[in-house]
CSV table of C-alpha atoms in Angstrom, one decimal:
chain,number,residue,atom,x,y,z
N,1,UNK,CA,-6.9,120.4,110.5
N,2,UNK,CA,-7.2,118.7,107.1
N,3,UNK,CA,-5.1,116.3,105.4
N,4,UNK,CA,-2.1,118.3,103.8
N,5,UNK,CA,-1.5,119.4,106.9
N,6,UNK,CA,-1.8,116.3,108.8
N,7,UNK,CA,1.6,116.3,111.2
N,8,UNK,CA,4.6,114.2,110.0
N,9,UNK,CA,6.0,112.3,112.7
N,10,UNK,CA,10.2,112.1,112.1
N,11,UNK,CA,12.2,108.9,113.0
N,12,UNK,CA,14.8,110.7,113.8
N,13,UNK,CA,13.7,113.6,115.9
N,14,UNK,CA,11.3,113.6,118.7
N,15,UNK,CA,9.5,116.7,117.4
N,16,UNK,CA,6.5,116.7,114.7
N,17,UNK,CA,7.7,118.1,111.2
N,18,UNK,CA,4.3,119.9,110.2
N,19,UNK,CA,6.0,120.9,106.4
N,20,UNK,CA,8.4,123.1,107.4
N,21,UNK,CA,11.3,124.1,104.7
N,22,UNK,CA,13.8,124.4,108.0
N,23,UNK,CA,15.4,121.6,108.4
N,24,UNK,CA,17.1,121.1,112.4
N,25,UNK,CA,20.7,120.0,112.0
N,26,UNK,CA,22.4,118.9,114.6
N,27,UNK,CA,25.2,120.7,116.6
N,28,UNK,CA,28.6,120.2,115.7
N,29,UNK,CA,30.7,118.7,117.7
N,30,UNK,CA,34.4,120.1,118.5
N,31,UNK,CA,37.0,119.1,116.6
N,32,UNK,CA,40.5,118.8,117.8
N,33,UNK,CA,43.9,119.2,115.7
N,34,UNK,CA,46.8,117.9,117.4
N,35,UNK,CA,49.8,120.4,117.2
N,36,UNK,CA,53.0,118.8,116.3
N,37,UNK,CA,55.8,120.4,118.7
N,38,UNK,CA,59.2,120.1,117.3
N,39,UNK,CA,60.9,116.6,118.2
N,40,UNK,CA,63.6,117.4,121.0
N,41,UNK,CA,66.8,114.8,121.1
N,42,UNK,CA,68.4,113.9,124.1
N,43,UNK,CA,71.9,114.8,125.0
N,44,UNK,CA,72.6,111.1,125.7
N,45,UNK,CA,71.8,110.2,121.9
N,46,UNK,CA,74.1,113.3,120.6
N,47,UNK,CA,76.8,112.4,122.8
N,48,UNK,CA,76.4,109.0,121.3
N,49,UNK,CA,76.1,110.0,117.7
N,50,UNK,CA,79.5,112.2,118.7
N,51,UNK,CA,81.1,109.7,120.2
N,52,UNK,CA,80.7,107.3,117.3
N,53,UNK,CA,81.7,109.9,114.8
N,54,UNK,CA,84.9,110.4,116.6
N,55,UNK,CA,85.4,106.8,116.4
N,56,UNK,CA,85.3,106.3,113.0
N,57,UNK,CA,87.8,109.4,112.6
N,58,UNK,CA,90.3,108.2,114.8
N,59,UNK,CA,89.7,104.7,112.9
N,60,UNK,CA,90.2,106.2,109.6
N,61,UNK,CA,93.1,108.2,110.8
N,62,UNK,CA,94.4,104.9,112.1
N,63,UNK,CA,93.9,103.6,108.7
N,64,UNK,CA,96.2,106.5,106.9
N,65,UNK,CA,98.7,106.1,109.2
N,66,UNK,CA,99.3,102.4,109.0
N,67,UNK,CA,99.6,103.0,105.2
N,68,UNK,CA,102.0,105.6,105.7
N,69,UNK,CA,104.1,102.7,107.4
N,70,UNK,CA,103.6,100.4,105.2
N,71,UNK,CA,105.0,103.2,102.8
N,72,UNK,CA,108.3,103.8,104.8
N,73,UNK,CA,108.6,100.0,105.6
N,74,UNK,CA,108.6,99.0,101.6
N,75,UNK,CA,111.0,101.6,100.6
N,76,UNK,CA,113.2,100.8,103.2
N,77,UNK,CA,113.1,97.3,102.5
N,78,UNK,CA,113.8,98.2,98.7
N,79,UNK,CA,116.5,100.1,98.7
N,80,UNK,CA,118.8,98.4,101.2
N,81,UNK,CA,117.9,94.9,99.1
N,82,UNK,CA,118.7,97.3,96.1
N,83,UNK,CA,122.0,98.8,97.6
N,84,UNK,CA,123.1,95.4,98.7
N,85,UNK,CA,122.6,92.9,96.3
N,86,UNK,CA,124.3,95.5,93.4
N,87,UNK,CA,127.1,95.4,95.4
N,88,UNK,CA,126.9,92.1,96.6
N,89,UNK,CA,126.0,90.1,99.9
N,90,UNK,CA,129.2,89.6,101.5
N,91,UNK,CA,130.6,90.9,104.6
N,92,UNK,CA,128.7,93.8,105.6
N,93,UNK,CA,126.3,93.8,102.8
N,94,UNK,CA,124.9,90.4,103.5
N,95,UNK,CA,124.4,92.1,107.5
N,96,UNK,CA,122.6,95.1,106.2
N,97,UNK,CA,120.6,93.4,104.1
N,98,UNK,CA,119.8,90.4,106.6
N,99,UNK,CA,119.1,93.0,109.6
N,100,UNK,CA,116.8,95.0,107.0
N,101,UNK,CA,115.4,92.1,106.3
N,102,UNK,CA,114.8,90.5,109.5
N,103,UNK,CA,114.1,93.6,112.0
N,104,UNK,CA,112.4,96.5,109.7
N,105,UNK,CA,110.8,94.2,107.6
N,106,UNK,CA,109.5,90.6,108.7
N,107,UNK,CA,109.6,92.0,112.6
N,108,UNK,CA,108.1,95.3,111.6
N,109,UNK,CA,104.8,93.3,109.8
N,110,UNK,CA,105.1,90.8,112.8
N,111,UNK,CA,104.4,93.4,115.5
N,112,UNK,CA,101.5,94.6,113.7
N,113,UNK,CA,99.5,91.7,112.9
N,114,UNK,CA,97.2,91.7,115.5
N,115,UNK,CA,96.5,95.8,115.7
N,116,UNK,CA,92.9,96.7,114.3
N,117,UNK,CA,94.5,99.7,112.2
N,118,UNK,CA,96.1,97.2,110.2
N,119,UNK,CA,94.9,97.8,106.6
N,120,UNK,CA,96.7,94.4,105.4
N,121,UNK,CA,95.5,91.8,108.4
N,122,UNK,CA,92.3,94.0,109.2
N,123,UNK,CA,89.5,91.3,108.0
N,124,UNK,CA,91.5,88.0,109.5
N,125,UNK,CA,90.3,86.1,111.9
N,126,UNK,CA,92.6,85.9,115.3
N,127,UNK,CA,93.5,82.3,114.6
N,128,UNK,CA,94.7,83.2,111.3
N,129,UNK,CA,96.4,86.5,112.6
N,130,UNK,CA,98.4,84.2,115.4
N,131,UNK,CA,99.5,82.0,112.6
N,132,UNK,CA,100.7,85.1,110.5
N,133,UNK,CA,102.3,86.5,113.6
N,134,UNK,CA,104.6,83.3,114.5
N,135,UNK,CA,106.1,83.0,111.2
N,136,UNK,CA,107.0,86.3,110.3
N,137,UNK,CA,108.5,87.0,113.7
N,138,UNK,CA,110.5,83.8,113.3
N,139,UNK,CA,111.6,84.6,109.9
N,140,UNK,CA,112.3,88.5,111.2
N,141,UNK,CA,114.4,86.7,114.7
N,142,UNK,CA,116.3,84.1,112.4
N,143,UNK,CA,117.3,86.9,109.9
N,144,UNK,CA,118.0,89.9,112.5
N,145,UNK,CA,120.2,87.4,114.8
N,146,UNK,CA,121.9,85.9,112.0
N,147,UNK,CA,123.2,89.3,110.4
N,148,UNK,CA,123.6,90.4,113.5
N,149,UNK,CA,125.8,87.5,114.1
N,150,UNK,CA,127.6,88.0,111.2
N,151,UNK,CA,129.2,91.1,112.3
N,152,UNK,CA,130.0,90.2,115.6
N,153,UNK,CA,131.8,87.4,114.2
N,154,UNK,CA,133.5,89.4,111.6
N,155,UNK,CA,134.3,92.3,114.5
N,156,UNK,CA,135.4,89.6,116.9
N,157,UNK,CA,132.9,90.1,119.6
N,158,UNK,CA,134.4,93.6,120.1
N,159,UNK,CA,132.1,96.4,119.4
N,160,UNK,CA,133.1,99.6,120.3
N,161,UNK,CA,130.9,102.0,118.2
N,162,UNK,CA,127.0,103.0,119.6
N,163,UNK,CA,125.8,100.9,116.4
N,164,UNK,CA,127.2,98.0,116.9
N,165,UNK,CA,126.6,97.8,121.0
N,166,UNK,CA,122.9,98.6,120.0
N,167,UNK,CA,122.8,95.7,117.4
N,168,UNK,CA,124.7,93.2,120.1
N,169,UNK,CA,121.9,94.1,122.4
N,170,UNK,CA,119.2,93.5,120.1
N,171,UNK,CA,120.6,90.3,119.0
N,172,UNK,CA,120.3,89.2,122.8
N,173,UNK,CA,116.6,90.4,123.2
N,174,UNK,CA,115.8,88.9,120.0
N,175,UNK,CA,117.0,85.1,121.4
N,176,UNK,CA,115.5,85.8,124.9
N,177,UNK,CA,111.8,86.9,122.8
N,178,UNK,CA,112.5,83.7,120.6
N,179,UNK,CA,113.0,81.9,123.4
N,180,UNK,CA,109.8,83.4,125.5
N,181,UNK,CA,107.9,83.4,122.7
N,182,UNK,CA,108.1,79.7,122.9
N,183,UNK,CA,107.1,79.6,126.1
N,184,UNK,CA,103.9,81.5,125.4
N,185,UNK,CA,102.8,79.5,122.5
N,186,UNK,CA,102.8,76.3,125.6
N,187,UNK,CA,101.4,78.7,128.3
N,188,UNK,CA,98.6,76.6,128.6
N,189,UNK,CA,101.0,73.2,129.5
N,190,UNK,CA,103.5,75.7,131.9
N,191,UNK,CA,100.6,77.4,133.2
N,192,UNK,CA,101.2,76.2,136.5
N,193,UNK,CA,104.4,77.8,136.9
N,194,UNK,CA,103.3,81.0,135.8
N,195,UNK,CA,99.9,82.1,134.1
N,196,UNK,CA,99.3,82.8,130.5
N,197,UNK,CA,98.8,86.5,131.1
N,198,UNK,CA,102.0,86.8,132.8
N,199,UNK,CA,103.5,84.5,130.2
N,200,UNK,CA,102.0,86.7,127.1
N,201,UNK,CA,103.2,90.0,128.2
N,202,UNK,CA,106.6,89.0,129.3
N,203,UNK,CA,107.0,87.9,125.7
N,204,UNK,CA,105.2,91.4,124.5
N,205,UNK,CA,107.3,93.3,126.1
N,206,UNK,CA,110.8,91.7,125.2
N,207,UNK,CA,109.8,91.6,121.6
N,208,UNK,CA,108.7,95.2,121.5
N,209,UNK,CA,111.8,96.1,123.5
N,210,UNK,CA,114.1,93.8,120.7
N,211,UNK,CA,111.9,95.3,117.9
N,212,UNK,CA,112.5,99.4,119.3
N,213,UNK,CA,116.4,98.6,120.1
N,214,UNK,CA,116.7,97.1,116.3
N,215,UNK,CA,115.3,99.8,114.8
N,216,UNK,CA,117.3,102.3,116.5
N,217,UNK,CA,120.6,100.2,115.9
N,218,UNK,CA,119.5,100.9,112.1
N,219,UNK,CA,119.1,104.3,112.2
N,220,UNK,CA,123.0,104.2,113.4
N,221,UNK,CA,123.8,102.3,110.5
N,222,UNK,CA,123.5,105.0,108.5
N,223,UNK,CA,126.3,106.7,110.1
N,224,UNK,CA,128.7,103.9,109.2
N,225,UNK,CA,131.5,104.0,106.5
N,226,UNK,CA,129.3,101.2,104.7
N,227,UNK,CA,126.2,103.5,104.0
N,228,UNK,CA,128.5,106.9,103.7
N,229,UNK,CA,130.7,105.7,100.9
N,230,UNK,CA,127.2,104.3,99.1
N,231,UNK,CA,125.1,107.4,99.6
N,232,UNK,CA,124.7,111.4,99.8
N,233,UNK,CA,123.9,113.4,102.8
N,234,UNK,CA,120.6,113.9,101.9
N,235,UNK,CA,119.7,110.4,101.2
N,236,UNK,CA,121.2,109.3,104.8
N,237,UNK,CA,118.8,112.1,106.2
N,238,UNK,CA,115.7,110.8,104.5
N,239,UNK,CA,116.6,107.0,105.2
N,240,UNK,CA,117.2,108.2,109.0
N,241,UNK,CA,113.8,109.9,108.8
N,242,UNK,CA,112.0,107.3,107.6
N,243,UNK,CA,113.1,104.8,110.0
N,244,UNK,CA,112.4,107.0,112.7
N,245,UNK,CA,108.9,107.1,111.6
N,246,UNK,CA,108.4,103.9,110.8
N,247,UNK,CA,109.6,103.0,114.9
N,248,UNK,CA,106.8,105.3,115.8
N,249,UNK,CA,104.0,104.6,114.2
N,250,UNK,CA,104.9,100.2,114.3
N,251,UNK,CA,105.1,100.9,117.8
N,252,UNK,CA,101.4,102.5,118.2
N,253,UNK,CA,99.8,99.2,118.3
N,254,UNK,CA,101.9,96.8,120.5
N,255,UNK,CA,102.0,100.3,123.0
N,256,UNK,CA,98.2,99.5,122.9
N,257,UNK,CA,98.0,95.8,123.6
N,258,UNK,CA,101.1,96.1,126.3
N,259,UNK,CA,99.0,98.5,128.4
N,260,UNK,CA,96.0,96.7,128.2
N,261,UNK,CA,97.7,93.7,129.2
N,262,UNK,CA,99.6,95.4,132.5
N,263,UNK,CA,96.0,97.0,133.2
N,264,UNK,CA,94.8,93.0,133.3
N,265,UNK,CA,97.5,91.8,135.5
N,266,UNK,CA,97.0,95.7,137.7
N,267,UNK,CA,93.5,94.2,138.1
N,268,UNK,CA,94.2,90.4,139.0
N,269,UNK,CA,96.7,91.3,141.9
């Protein structure tokens, strides 16, 4: 064998290259491709996702609503000021407009302070919102019971008509919430007599009974010689209406805190 064709030992392969143009590749190895299956989502996670976006409906509808109130509530307010003081606040004009005043104004706002829907007190904190609430409901109490006062005074204590039994009635509640609501701001000093839960929602519910009875005394008062000889029909209709929905939709959020309180006290006894 001579030179040129001497054998060629490889480092990399065990046999002897002896010139050979072929050149031995190694064998491929397999190569995998991971299919991508389509991403399944749980039911729990839609139901989630449902449940929040139902959520944040009813919150915006919540929302709408309170505005709608706060709608009715203002013209209320401004018209009876309006009607009253061009006339002038004596006699039954300083009543209406103290009981408009007091009740579907200050006690209106009052009831609502602490309701989440509420566009106006929605970002304060509870402290704040408690502070609000006492002071509005004590302007709204002294106002209501002092117009309401008025006229009894000026009927002499005799009320025959639905109107003015409903406004005698809601001038007692409103001294009995006044009075209880007194009571729960030192629940924590009395709380031996009876607990601040109990306390609470014995004050809830006589204020929310006062504030329901004073706004359907109202909506009589627009029935009486005072309001007829001052408006037309149609007005009386639309003031009637929108005190009717104002009542309702005021009335959504202390509903609200008055069950979940009586579903406390269910769960304590």
């Amino acid at each position: 064998m001579s030179e040129s064709q001497q054998p060629v030992l490889s480092r990399t392969q065990t046999s002897a290259d002896y010139g050979s143009t072929i050149r031995t590749e190694s064998p491929r190895r397999p190569t995998f491709i991971p299919i991508e299956y389509p991403r399944r989502y749980s039911k729990m996670a839609h139901g989630t996702l449902s449940g929040h976006e139902a959520q944040n409906r009813l919150q915006r509808l919540e929302y709408f609503l309170n505005v709608l109130n706060q709608m009715c509530i203002g013209f209320i307010t401004i018209y009876i000021s309006y009607l009253t003081l061009r006339t002038g606040l004596s006699g039954t004009g300083l009543h209406a407009w103290l009981v408009t005043i007091g009740f579907s104004f200050f006690m209106a706002e009052g009831v609502m302070i602490h309701y989440g829907g509420n566009v106006l007190t929605n970002g304060y904190k509870r402290q704040t919102k408690t502070t609000i609430h006492w002071v509005l409901l004590t302007l709204g109490g002294g106002c209501g019971a002092a117009g309401a006062l008025i006229k009894m005074i000026q009927k002499g204590f005799l009320l025959q008509s639905t109107h003015g039994r409903l406004g005698m009635t809601a001038f007692v509640l409103c001294i009995l919430a006044m009075s209880s609501g007194l009571a729960a701001l030192f629940s924590g000093r009395i709380k031996k007599l009876i607990t601040p839960l109990l306390n609470k929602t014995f004050h809830n519910f006589l204020g929310f009974a006062c504030f329901v009875i004073a706004l359907v005394t109202q909506y009589y008062g627009y029935q009486t010689g005072y309001f007829k000889s001052r408006s037309e029909t149609d007005f009386q209709i639309l003031m009637k209406c929108l005190t009717l929905i104002s009542l309702v939709l005021s009335s959504y959020g202390p509903m609200k805190a008055l069950y979940q309180k009586c579903k406390n006290i269910s769960q304590q006894f």
